[in-house]
Amino acid sequence: MNNEQQLAAVKEMEREKQLDAERSEQELVNVKQTVQKHRKVVSTEKVLEVENLHVSFTTFGGTVQAVRGVSFDLYKGETLAIVGESGCGKSVTSNAIMGLIPQPPGRISDGKVQFKGRELTTLTKKELRKIQGVDISMIFQDPMTALNPTLTIGEQLMEGVRTHFKVSKSEAKEKALAMLNLVGIPNPAERLKQYPHQFSGGMRQRIVIAIALICEPELLIADEPTTALDVTIQAQILELFEEIQAKTGVSIVLITHDLGVVAKIADRIAVMYAGKIIEIGDKREIFYTPQHPYTQGLLNSVPRLDLLEEELQPIDGTPPDLFAPPKGCPFTARCPFAMTVCEHVHPATTTLTKTHAVDCWLQDERAKQLWEA
Amino acid sequence: MLKYTLKRFVMMIATILIIATLTFVLMHSIPGSPFNEERTTNEAIQENLERFYKLDQPLPVQYAYYLKSIVTFDFGPSIKKPNESVNELLARGFPISFELGMTTILVAVISGILLGTFAALRHNGVIDYAAMTFAVFGISIPNFVLATLLIQKLAVDWNILPPATWSSPLHMILPVAALATGPMAIIARLTRSSMLEVLTQDYIKMARAKGLSPFRIIARHALRNALMPVVTIMGTMLAGILTGTFVIEKIFAIPGMGKYFVESINNRDYPVIMGTTVFYSSFLVFMLFLVDIVYGFLDPRIKLHKKEGEA
Ligand SMILES: Nc1ncnc2c1ncn2[C@@H]1O[C@H](COP(=O)(O)OP(=O)(O)O)[C@@H](O)[C@H]1O
Ligand code: SF4
Ligand SMILES: [Mg+2]
């Protein structure tokens, strides 16, 4: 090998090194951009304000007080999870926001639901219809039953846009195709002509999501959207929610009884029990410093990878009867820390941080003073 | 789809053949013949007649002739009215029976579905109770009883409508009402219960969440699903209406097929019995085929299933 060749080889090596350096720099920039893209921008603009919501149902057996004073706010681009055992009033809450409580037997007996400052509970059915599916959309639990078996998914997709906007059939079709693309359905043009039974459960839920999003709503209420799905499909659907939120900035109320679902995509968590929100906070606050014994119990009953040895501890007992809800703390009968006061007086809401609040006597200032005295 | 249709067609032919054979067997197993009435005929004439109608042949041969007449759809002359062929009889009587039957079906289906739907929408309300009380009466009163009641009240006592015959649309009201009430009541009850069930389905809730108008939700999302059980019973209902026309035609003196059919059996008028039975069973089997097609049209799941079955 002569000198010239050696020199050329060295130069070549140096050039490659430099290229590598440039490449890794570029990669860093890329990563930064992706991080930027995926970092959530939750604005301070309130999309939804629910205040002291009460919903009851008149039945032959008496009046069920399904929701008994629920309050929360939802910000633009945020995901709020509402968790709680089955029967605690999650679906009733979401139906009430959506204006879908059947009246009778149901009744919103008190409280406010404001969408971008506009009161919804006093609207007529006709006025509500201009909001339903356009500004607020809903996703249901079971994708196997949420789609009409006798209409093609194209018809079911386009129906919403064509009802609410003056668009031609071809424009609606364009929109439907775009939505199917967004929710990750391959061959959308062909799939549009097919019927629900020709899709798997996961695919159907994607279609349900596409239908809910086709009018570009600002608020999406998802009532247990993954409960009926396999675990792997669940994860895919949750990812889809994140992706869609990143792309469209839609605010999401995610209802679930599965804390695992919540851990992944929620920004804030509201824990519901017997028709009330008993604790609400940032995801971290709820997962790392839960204050309500019920929340703690729920977390203990979730399987965790890092605590394989420890046994799951389901919470003993059952929730109270909502025909005659207790006047004190509804968790008294099941609470390991229950005190006399709990039985008789409902705990007031204690604000722990700007985002964290809890309804429990243990956190009440007065109780703490007593404790310390 | 073609294979399916073909298969159905072969099954239709087989069904008709079985019915025809059963008719033949039954017809020849009831005692009596077209000729042995009290009035004694000259033996030579009778023999001639029997030869003419091939009644002198052994049964298997007669059966073969019978099959041939089915295939060519030519049943020859009637025995009792030799100057008229069975085909002419059908051509005269069937259009009238068809008109009665079809009007009845249309009236029963349309009013039954409307009644059932409104009852479901006003569940437990006044309309619901009224409609369902009416339906119970409609189902429990036989059409011939209803027919006589209608004639007595509307035609004789109040003189609002003509009591009999088939000469104008006005004449059609009473017979159609008598014949349609039962099926209508059944359809109304069925529509109501299936509509109530459909209205609790998630896809209806989803349609509401889309902000669709109530009319659109009912017409587009609920009705089609709610009608499936109704279509399922249409087959038996058609058969019921078909036999009902015989009775109603008799009561209202309507010159349809019913009269000839009943007479032909009394008279052992073999060609007429055979002709009408084969004709009516073909008609019914064809209608059932149509019902199936309508069902496949209403429920896309069925269509696909059949398509898959083809491959
Ligand atoms: N249409 C209704 N009629 C009577 N009671 C109802 C009705 N809908 C809901 N409820 C009652 O309201 C309570 C809360 O129900 P729901 O919100 O569906 O619970 P979940 O948290 O499991 O979604 C339950 O006790 C239920 O029985
Ligand atoms: S208020 Fe009392 S009963 Fe209720 S959760 Fe707190 S300690 Fe338990
Ligand atoms: Mg629920």
XYZ file of C-alpha atoms and ligand atoms in Angstrom:
720
model
C 0.000 0.000 0.000
C 1.539 3.309 -0.976
C 1.281 6.599 0.842
C -1.326 8.035 -1.413
C -3.635 5.125 -0.861
C -3.122 5.324 2.886
C -3.914 8.994 2.836
C -7.083 8.361 0.877
C -8.149 5.663 3.323
C -7.597 7.943 6.304
C -9.534 10.736 4.632
C -12.330 8.334 3.892
C -12.457 7.278 7.545
C -12.530 10.846 8.717
C -15.324 11.670 6.348
C -17.336 8.758 7.642
C -16.757 9.849 11.215
C -17.990 13.282 10.398
C -21.014 11.891 8.614
C -21.763 9.781 11.670
C -21.529 12.805 13.895
C -23.822 14.758 11.606
C -26.228 11.861 11.502
C -26.404 11.514 15.250
C -26.886 15.244 15.565
C -29.727 15.031 13.109
C -31.168 12.139 15.077
C -31.031 14.171 18.239
C -32.935 16.939 16.524
C -35.444 14.398 15.282
C -35.920 12.960 18.742
C -36.306 16.435 20.156
C -38.935 17.216 17.565
C -40.823 14.021 18.288
C -40.730 14.742 21.990
C -41.964 18.206 21.265
C -44.727 16.836 19.119
C -45.819 14.362 21.708
C -45.547 16.612 24.686
C -49.040 17.489 25.598
C -50.086 21.047 25.513
C -53.004 21.315 27.863
C -54.318 24.807 27.741
C -56.050 26.639 30.528
C -59.182 27.018 28.450
C -62.053 25.087 29.996
C -64.049 22.986 27.573
C -66.395 21.433 30.060
C -67.520 22.451 33.523
C -69.703 20.097 35.496
C -70.998 21.454 38.745
C -72.922 19.667 41.463
C -74.593 17.327 38.982
C -77.454 15.260 40.382
C -79.223 12.591 38.349
C -81.949 10.310 39.636
C -84.166 7.622 38.143
C -87.707 6.930 39.203
C -88.355 3.201 39.229
C -91.021 0.904 40.648
C -88.748 0.255 43.616
C -88.236 3.934 44.394
C -85.870 6.662 43.286
C -82.297 5.732 42.452
C -79.924 8.598 43.132
C -77.384 7.535 40.556
C -75.289 10.707 40.530
C -75.224 12.799 43.682
C -73.270 15.976 43.200
C -70.486 15.480 40.684
C -68.240 18.429 39.874
C -65.196 18.644 37.635
C -63.627 20.757 34.926
C -62.040 19.627 31.726
C -59.432 21.642 29.877
C -58.804 21.829 26.190
C -56.659 18.960 24.931
C -56.795 17.162 28.244
C -57.754 13.592 29.111
C -59.659 13.162 32.329
C -60.298 9.624 33.458
C -63.299 8.802 35.613
C -62.746 5.529 37.429
C -64.876 3.570 39.842
C -66.604 0.257 40.369
C -69.454 -0.788 38.175
C -72.704 0.909 39.184
C -71.081 3.991 40.724
C -72.672 6.329 38.178
C -69.988 6.748 35.536
C -72.239 6.052 32.573
C -75.040 8.143 33.997
C -72.607 11.039 34.382
C -71.455 10.743 30.794
C -74.991 10.372 29.484
C -76.017 13.457 31.442
C -73.235 15.498 29.850
C -74.249 14.212 26.446
C -77.937 14.946 27.045
C -78.809 11.271 26.692
C -80.529 10.599 30.001
C -83.903 9.045 29.140
C -86.532 11.315 30.674
C -88.564 9.760 32.222
C -87.474 7.719 34.154
C -84.323 9.798 34.524
C -84.043 13.390 35.659
C -81.209 15.829 36.086
C -82.482 17.075 39.413
C -79.762 19.612 40.077
C -76.491 20.993 38.853
C -74.908 22.463 35.763
C -73.184 21.133 32.707
C -71.466 23.851 30.739
C -69.816 23.257 27.408
C -67.514 26.171 26.570
C -69.584 28.350 28.837
C -72.939 27.253 27.424
C -75.385 25.586 29.784
C -76.555 22.255 28.368
C -79.042 20.987 30.934
C -81.647 23.589 30.019
C -81.463 23.124 26.250
C -84.371 21.672 24.326
C -83.925 18.353 22.585
C -83.681 20.106 19.274
C -80.983 22.471 20.476
C -79.126 19.537 22.004
C -79.128 17.703 18.688
C -77.075 20.522 17.192
C -74.385 19.802 19.779
C -74.577 16.023 19.925
C -72.127 14.462 17.533
C -70.849 17.858 16.425
C -69.342 19.481 19.505
C -69.548 16.537 21.861
C -69.301 12.935 20.736
C -69.584 9.697 22.550
C -67.977 6.283 22.231
C -69.688 3.275 23.701
C -68.408 0.261 25.511
C -69.291 -2.589 23.234
C -68.253 -2.201 19.609
C -70.127 -5.400 18.777
C -73.469 -3.729 19.485
C -72.749 -0.048 18.895
C -72.902 -0.313 15.123
C -76.130 -0.866 13.260
C -75.905 -4.344 11.683
C -78.076 -3.384 8.727
C -76.184 -0.323 7.485
C -72.765 -0.215 5.843
C -70.098 1.494 7.859
C -69.883 4.094 5.110
C -73.536 4.974 5.624
C -73.031 5.138 9.370
C -69.977 7.323 9.022
C -71.378 9.778 6.519
C -74.732 10.124 8.223
C -73.328 12.377 10.951
C -71.598 14.819 8.615
C -74.531 14.922 6.249
C -76.945 15.625 9.080
C -74.987 18.455 10.588
C -73.223 20.072 7.667
C -74.315 21.003 4.208
C -71.973 18.727 2.331
C -72.410 16.726 -0.841
C -72.310 12.979 -0.840
C -68.840 12.899 -2.353
C -67.513 15.387 0.195
C -68.947 13.254 2.970
C -67.326 10.224 1.430
C -63.967 11.978 1.286
C -64.345 12.833 4.924
C -65.300 9.254 5.804
C -62.251 7.924 3.994
C -60.024 10.393 5.804
C -61.493 9.285 9.131
C -60.942 5.615 8.391
C -57.364 6.449 7.523
C -56.989 8.375 10.756
C -58.183 5.472 12.883
C -55.969 3.052 11.003
C -58.298 0.965 8.890
C -56.597 -0.464 5.827
C -58.306 -0.328 2.395
C -60.776 2.329 3.517
C -62.415 2.727 0.116
C -63.355 -0.918 0.023
C -64.206 -1.158 3.721
C -66.658 1.706 3.416
C -69.092 -0.563 1.594
C -68.942 -3.329 4.153
C -71.210 -4.133 7.053
C -70.193 -4.230 10.729
C -70.172 -8.018 10.923
C -67.335 -8.055 8.434
C -65.001 -6.430 10.972
C -63.267 -7.684 14.089
C -64.021 -6.199 17.525
C -60.944 -3.983 17.523
C -61.689 -2.760 13.997
C -65.262 -2.022 14.938
C -64.137 0.064 17.871
C -61.898 1.988 15.489
C -64.929 2.590 13.294
C -66.969 3.728 16.283
C -64.176 6.171 17.083
C -64.127 7.356 13.473
C -67.872 7.949 13.594
C -67.510 9.896 16.823
C -64.764 12.076 15.397
C -66.074 12.714 11.907
C -67.655 16.071 12.761
C -64.473 17.135 14.573
C -65.914 17.487 18.059
C -64.035 19.329 20.784
C -65.083 16.901 23.450
C -65.074 13.141 23.280
C -66.694 11.066 25.975
C -65.533 7.481 25.887
C -67.550 5.190 28.143
C -65.381 2.150 28.828
C -64.099 2.072 25.256
C -61.715 -0.825 25.836
C -63.566 -2.935 28.395
C -65.009 -5.300 25.813
C -61.723 -5.794 23.967
C -58.752 -8.168 24.265
C -55.774 -6.830 26.173
C -53.580 -6.350 23.100
C -56.374 -4.628 21.212
C -57.021 -2.472 24.290
C -53.473 -1.158 24.130
C -53.848 -0.387 20.423
C -57.062 1.509 20.968
C -55.544 3.523 23.812
C -52.624 4.409 21.581
C -55.101 5.486 18.957
C -56.726 7.827 21.478
C -53.361 9.407 22.242
C -52.556 9.756 18.586
C -55.894 11.323 17.796
C -55.623 13.730 20.664
C -52.171 14.763 19.483
C -53.498 15.316 15.977
C -56.804 16.979 16.734
C -56.444 18.460 20.209
C -59.749 16.944 21.283
C -60.500 16.847 25.009
C -61.372 13.408 26.310
C -63.402 12.174 29.243
C -62.377 8.568 29.552
C -64.611 6.395 31.654
C -63.291 3.106 32.909
C -63.191 0.761 35.825
C -59.684 -0.293 34.888
C -56.859 1.701 36.472
C -54.411 0.114 34.060
C -56.115 1.953 31.210
C -55.906 5.173 33.142
C -52.189 4.890 33.898
C -51.436 5.038 30.224
C -53.301 7.953 28.826
C -54.983 10.049 31.500
C -53.718 13.461 32.529
C -56.001 13.687 35.517
C -58.074 11.100 37.330
C -61.394 11.412 39.115
C -62.354 8.517 41.361
C -66.078 7.960 41.683
C -67.875 6.130 44.421
C -71.618 5.790 44.978
C -72.531 8.681 42.705
C -69.853 11.097 43.866
C -66.307 11.985 42.948
C -64.456 11.170 46.151
C -60.979 12.048 44.947
C -59.618 13.920 41.979
C -56.074 14.777 41.054
C -53.206 14.597 38.600
C -52.361 11.108 37.456
C -49.205 11.195 39.618
C -51.047 12.413 42.659
C -53.616 9.663 42.389
C -51.100 6.917 41.675
C -48.350 7.945 44.095
C -50.113 9.824 46.888
C -53.704 8.618 46.932
C -55.462 10.060 49.966
C -58.884 8.423 49.998
C -59.007 4.922 51.477
C -61.144 3.838 48.529
C -58.565 5.055 46.006
C -55.860 3.291 47.978
C -57.940 0.149 47.960
C -58.486 0.391 44.211
C -54.757 0.761 43.624
C -54.047 -2.244 45.823
C -56.389 -4.312 43.738
C -54.548 -3.556 40.490
C -51.949 -6.120 39.401
C -48.504 -4.514 39.322
C -45.421 -5.767 37.549
C -43.062 -4.425 40.197
C -44.837 -6.100 43.082
C -45.282 -9.608 41.824
C -45.137 -11.244 45.216
C -47.737 -9.148 46.898
C -51.253 -10.441 46.726
C -53.998 -8.411 45.175
C -56.343 -7.044 47.738
C -59.832 -6.541 46.506
C -61.877 -4.185 48.643
C -64.260 -6.142 50.822
C -67.956 -5.356 50.891
C -70.294 -3.743 48.388
C -71.200 -0.150 47.603
C -74.212 1.347 49.371
C -77.744 1.143 48.080
C -78.419 4.170 45.910
C -82.154 3.996 46.638
C -81.296 5.194 50.149
C -77.749 6.554 50.100
C -76.129 6.991 53.530
C -76.046 10.489 54.881
C -72.424 10.208 56.032
C -69.459 9.025 53.974
C -70.739 6.349 51.569
C -67.544 4.342 52.060
C -68.003 3.972 55.851
C -69.153 0.356 55.742
C -66.060 -0.737 53.836
C -63.490 1.690 55.184
C -60.755 0.326 57.461
C -60.323 3.797 59.005
C -63.992 4.639 59.525
C -64.736 6.866 62.510
C -67.987 7.757 64.181
C -68.148 11.080 62.401
C -67.906 9.312 59.038
C -71.169 7.533 59.583
C -73.169 10.653 60.357
C -71.698 13.560 58.475
C -70.560 13.599 54.889
C -66.933 14.752 54.665
C -66.401 18.096 52.985
C -64.013 18.372 50.080
C -60.462 19.024 51.202
C -58.204 20.712 48.687
C -54.700 19.319 49.017
C -52.962 20.909 46.046
C -54.084 23.039 43.131
C -55.169 19.842 41.377
C -55.717 17.335 44.176
C -58.900 17.215 46.227
C -60.457 14.513 48.372
C -63.697 13.846 50.290
C -62.515 12.149 53.464
C -62.570 13.041 57.105
C -59.004 11.822 57.490
C -57.819 14.759 55.388
C -60.127 17.319 56.893
C -58.348 20.159 58.681
C -60.620 19.856 61.705
C -59.988 16.134 62.020
C -56.256 16.725 61.748
C -56.402 19.268 64.532
C -58.251 16.769 66.690
C -55.704 14.144 65.787
C -52.833 16.348 66.821
C -54.488 17.628 69.981
C -75.769 -15.875 -5.032
C -76.509 -17.661 -8.308
C -75.749 -21.022 -6.806
C -77.940 -20.222 -3.866
C -80.816 -19.158 -6.079
C -80.419 -22.289 -8.150
C -80.462 -24.459 -5.061
C -83.570 -22.718 -3.831
C -85.178 -23.203 -7.214
C -84.556 -26.953 -7.212
C -85.965 -27.112 -3.700
C -89.032 -25.194 -4.838
C -89.652 -27.709 -7.617
C -89.207 -30.589 -5.191
C -91.651 -29.024 -2.742
C -94.247 -28.548 -5.440
C -93.774 -32.127 -6.590
C -94.274 -33.462 -3.081
C -97.404 -31.379 -2.596
C -98.711 -32.526 -5.979
C -98.083 -36.162 -5.123
C -99.747 -35.847 -1.730
C -102.721 -34.194 -3.377
C -102.942 -37.025 -5.869
C -102.806 -39.678 -3.156
C -105.338 -37.916 -0.950
C -107.648 -37.210 -3.839
C -107.778 -40.858 -4.827
C -108.068 -42.148 -1.293
C -111.283 -40.292 -0.506
C -114.219 -42.432 -1.498
C -116.369 -41.471 -4.412
C -115.710 -40.497 -7.981
C -116.934 -37.704 -10.239
C -119.602 -39.968 -11.738
C -121.180 -42.211 -9.167
C -123.924 -39.933 -7.953
C -127.493 -41.027 -7.461
C -128.346 -40.176 -10.987
C -127.505 -43.343 -12.882
C -125.695 -42.715 -16.074
C -125.729 -44.987 -18.957
C -122.874 -47.414 -18.461
C -121.496 -46.941 -21.924
C -121.464 -43.187 -21.485
C -119.766 -43.524 -18.138
C -117.113 -45.784 -19.611
C -116.553 -43.347 -22.399
C -116.240 -40.526 -19.936
C -113.803 -42.462 -17.804
C -111.746 -43.259 -20.845
C -111.804 -39.633 -21.867
C -110.533 -38.521 -18.471
C -108.239 -41.545 -18.299
C -109.911 -42.711 -15.118
C -109.963 -46.244 -16.480
C -106.190 -46.447 -16.354
C -104.323 -47.833 -13.346
C -103.306 -45.211 -10.799
C -99.576 -45.135 -11.656
C -100.462 -44.334 -15.255
C -102.867 -41.654 -14.094
C -100.106 -40.300 -11.912
C -97.797 -40.125 -14.927
C -100.405 -38.219 -16.918
C -100.892 -35.994 -13.926
C -97.188 -35.185 -13.768
C -97.203 -34.440 -17.452
C -100.099 -32.045 -17.000
C -98.136 -30.274 -14.261
C -95.052 -29.892 -16.411
C -97.029 -28.577 -19.362
C -99.347 -26.701 -17.019
C -102.368 -27.922 -18.899
C -104.896 -29.698 -16.725
C -107.431 -30.250 -19.411
C -111.162 -29.662 -19.102
C -113.110 -29.741 -15.884
C -115.183 -32.856 -15.370
C -118.225 -31.022 -14.090
C -118.086 -28.195 -16.585
C -116.661 -29.906 -19.624
C -116.879 -26.810 -21.774
C -114.376 -25.028 -19.561
C -110.728 -25.935 -19.028
C -109.023 -25.731 -15.663
C -106.707 -23.091 -17.061
C -109.670 -20.918 -18.048
C -111.105 -21.345 -14.586
C -107.840 -20.239 -13.025
C -107.552 -17.313 -15.385
C -111.019 -16.143 -14.379
C -110.948 -16.775 -10.645
C -107.351 -16.211 -9.663
C -107.028 -12.492 -10.515
C -109.905 -11.737 -8.176
C -108.492 -13.884 -5.382
C -105.092 -12.346 -6.000
C -106.546 -8.870 -5.700
C -108.254 -9.768 -2.436
C -105.168 -11.474 -1.047
C -102.692 -8.789 -2.054
C -104.862 -5.925 -0.831
C -105.227 -7.779 2.444
C -101.488 -8.297 2.775
C -100.718 -4.678 1.960
C -103.312 -3.404 4.419
C -102.215 -5.839 7.127
C -98.501 -5.155 6.729
C -98.666 -1.381 6.469
C -101.203 -0.785 9.207
C -99.717 -3.482 11.424
C -96.239 -1.980 11.231
C -97.525 1.549 11.816
C -99.672 0.476 14.749
C -96.863 -1.555 16.303
C -94.330 1.222 15.859
C -96.531 3.896 17.392
C -97.403 1.595 20.265
C -93.706 1.017 20.926
C -92.879 4.709 20.742
C -95.646 5.473 23.219
C -94.703 2.513 25.359
C -97.141 2.145 28.269
C -99.073 5.156 27.025
C -102.689 5.388 25.914
C -101.928 4.612 22.256
C -99.959 1.563 23.311
C -102.750 0.148 25.472
C -105.425 0.923 22.897
C -103.439 -0.646 20.083
C -102.639 -3.749 22.050
C -106.208 -4.243 23.256
C -107.319 -3.940 19.657
C -104.631 -6.419 18.652
C -105.784 -9.006 21.176
C -109.311 -8.798 19.784
C -107.990 -8.904 16.249
C -106.051 -12.062 16.918
C -108.773 -13.874 18.820
C -111.736 -13.236 16.532
C -111.783 -15.629 13.543
C -112.128 -13.884 10.208
C -115.474 -15.495 9.349
C -116.980 -14.269 12.623
C -115.610 -10.808 12.007
C -116.960 -10.948 8.452
C -120.506 -11.696 9.594
C -120.290 -9.028 12.293
C -119.101 -6.450 9.786
C -121.825 -7.342 7.306
C -124.470 -7.205 10.016
C -123.399 -3.854 11.429
C -121.908 -1.840 8.584
C -123.930 -3.211 5.712
C -127.280 -4.317 7.105
C -127.874 -2.166 10.203
C -126.161 1.068 9.217
C -126.165 0.607 5.493
C -122.795 2.293 5.039
C -121.045 -0.269 2.897
C -122.166 -2.886 0.373
C -122.522 -6.332 1.982
C -121.215 -8.537 -0.804
C -119.663 -9.042 -4.248
C -116.544 -7.542 -5.723
C -117.627 -4.855 -8.106
C -116.013 -1.644 -6.859
C -113.328 -0.464 -4.438
C -116.120 0.224 -1.968
C -117.096 -3.438 -2.158
C -113.552 -4.398 -1.218
C -113.557 -2.688 2.183
C -115.489 -5.228 4.230
C -113.887 -8.425 2.935
C -110.406 -6.936 3.171
C -111.113 -5.653 6.677
C -112.386 -9.058 7.750
C -109.413 -10.854 6.290
C -106.695 -8.342 7.234
C -107.540 -7.721 10.880
C -106.019 -10.929 12.217
C -102.700 -10.704 10.365
C -102.532 -6.976 11.084
C -102.937 -7.619 14.805
C -100.205 -10.238 14.753
C -97.872 -7.931 12.844
C -98.649 -5.030 15.172
C -97.819 -7.041 18.268
C -94.673 -8.443 16.753
C -93.508 -5.050 15.489
C -94.149 -3.500 18.876
C -92.189 -6.048 20.849
C -89.287 -6.172 18.447
C -89.254 -2.381 18.171
C -89.152 -2.073 21.959
C -86.207 -4.398 21.999
C -84.406 -2.613 19.168
C -84.885 0.759 20.857
C -82.790 -0.390 23.812
C -79.899 -1.363 21.549
C -76.588 0.436 21.674
C -76.696 1.415 18.038
C -79.879 3.374 18.678
C -78.181 5.150 21.546
C -75.284 5.813 19.255
C -77.628 7.220 16.620
C -79.008 9.558 19.282
C -75.496 10.554 20.267
C -74.923 11.514 16.642
C -77.649 14.109 17.001
C -79.996 12.528 14.467
C -83.663 13.461 14.470
C -86.090 11.012 16.127
C -87.754 10.351 12.791
C -84.486 9.444 11.178
C -83.524 7.218 14.084
C -86.772 5.289 13.816
C -86.994 5.132 10.059
C -83.379 4.424 9.303
C -81.956 2.691 12.323
C -84.777 1.049 14.221
C -87.442 -0.030 11.758
C -85.312 -2.133 9.481
C -83.991 -4.129 12.399
C -87.367 -4.340 14.069
C -88.993 -5.712 10.915
C -86.896 -8.828 10.702
C -89.116 -10.977 12.903
C -92.105 -9.673 10.930
C -90.575 -10.839 7.676
C -89.874 -14.207 9.242
C -93.538 -14.851 9.953
C -94.674 -13.510 6.580
C -94.469 -17.008 5.099
C -96.960 -18.626 7.417
C -99.039 -15.476 7.318
C -99.266 -15.635 3.529
C -100.482 -19.219 3.735
C -103.056 -18.159 6.315
C -104.328 -15.313 4.175
C -104.456 -17.574 1.148
C -106.713 -20.107 2.819
C -108.591 -17.219 4.405
C -109.535 -15.928 0.959
C -111.529 -19.144 0.316
C -113.678 -18.550 3.369
C -114.071 -14.835 2.851
C -114.912 -15.268 -0.830
C -117.656 -17.665 0.130
C -119.117 -15.278 2.741
C -119.010 -12.210 0.517
C -119.968 -14.053 -2.672
C -116.769 -13.019 -4.363
C -116.226 -14.904 -7.633
C -112.600 -15.865 -6.950
C -110.828 -19.208 -6.887
C -112.254 -20.158 -3.513
C -115.638 -21.116 -4.879
C -114.217 -23.367 -7.589
C -111.770 -24.925 -5.233
C -114.337 -25.945 -2.645
C -116.801 -27.068 -5.302
C -114.175 -29.119 -7.067
C -113.463 -31.099 -3.939
C -117.108 -31.744 -3.261
C -117.534 -32.871 -6.849
C -114.335 -34.916 -7.001
C -113.532 -32.830 -10.038
C -110.034 -34.256 -10.254
C -108.542 -31.958 -12.895
C -109.754 -28.863 -11.074
C -108.498 -30.097 -7.695
C -105.131 -30.923 -9.177
C -104.859 -27.720 -11.137
C -105.781 -25.398 -8.322
C -103.669 -27.180 -5.736
C -100.602 -27.221 -7.900
C -101.155 -23.655 -8.918
C -101.677 -22.428 -5.372
C -98.770 -24.347 -3.931
C -96.467 -23.034 -6.663
C -97.679 -19.561 -5.919
C -97.126 -19.943 -2.189
C -93.699 -21.514 -2.586
C -92.718 -18.677 -4.867
C -93.947 -16.109 -2.348
C -91.895 -17.808 0.366
C -88.898 -17.529 -1.908
C -89.584 -13.810 -2.262
C -89.863 -13.470 1.509
C -86.440 -15.045 1.826
C -84.996 -12.604 -0.637
C -86.534 -9.678 1.224
C -85.048 -11.040 4.428
C -81.609 -11.212 2.886
C -82.063 -7.666 1.701
C -83.005 -6.475 5.204
C -80.236 -8.330 6.966
C -76.862 -8.105 5.254
C -75.444 -10.772 7.548
C -77.560 -13.374 5.805
C -76.487 -12.387 2.345
C -72.859 -12.719 3.281
C -73.413 -16.039 4.931
C -74.837 -17.382 1.733
C -72.035 -15.903 -0.299
C -69.539 -17.582 1.947
C -71.448 -20.798 1.560
C -71.023 -20.557 -2.189
C -67.215 -20.405 -2.123
N -82.425 3.937 33.144
C -82.175 3.685 34.449
N -83.184 3.399 35.272
C -82.949 3.152 36.585
N -81.750 3.141 37.140
C -80.686 3.409 36.382
C -80.835 3.688 34.984
N -79.616 3.912 34.467
C -78.742 3.779 35.484
N -79.380 3.474 36.625
C -78.744 3.262 37.938
O -77.760 4.225 38.150
C -76.649 3.669 38.802
C -75.379 4.010 38.096
O -75.340 3.351 36.866
P -74.173 3.542 35.805
O -73.870 4.980 35.636
O -74.584 2.814 34.599
O -72.950 2.803 36.469
P -71.498 2.617 35.876
O -70.605 3.391 36.778
O -71.217 1.161 35.969
O -71.493 3.116 34.488
C -76.879 2.179 38.924
O -77.242 1.883 40.245
C -78.034 1.927 37.992
O -78.858 0.944 38.518
S -64.597 9.720 55.515
Fe -64.283 8.139 57.008
S -65.289 6.376 56.184
Fe -65.096 7.826 54.553
S -63.255 7.241 53.599
Fe -62.684 8.797 55.009
S -62.170 7.679 56.844
Fe -63.196 6.236 55.537
Mg -71.224 2.016 32.701
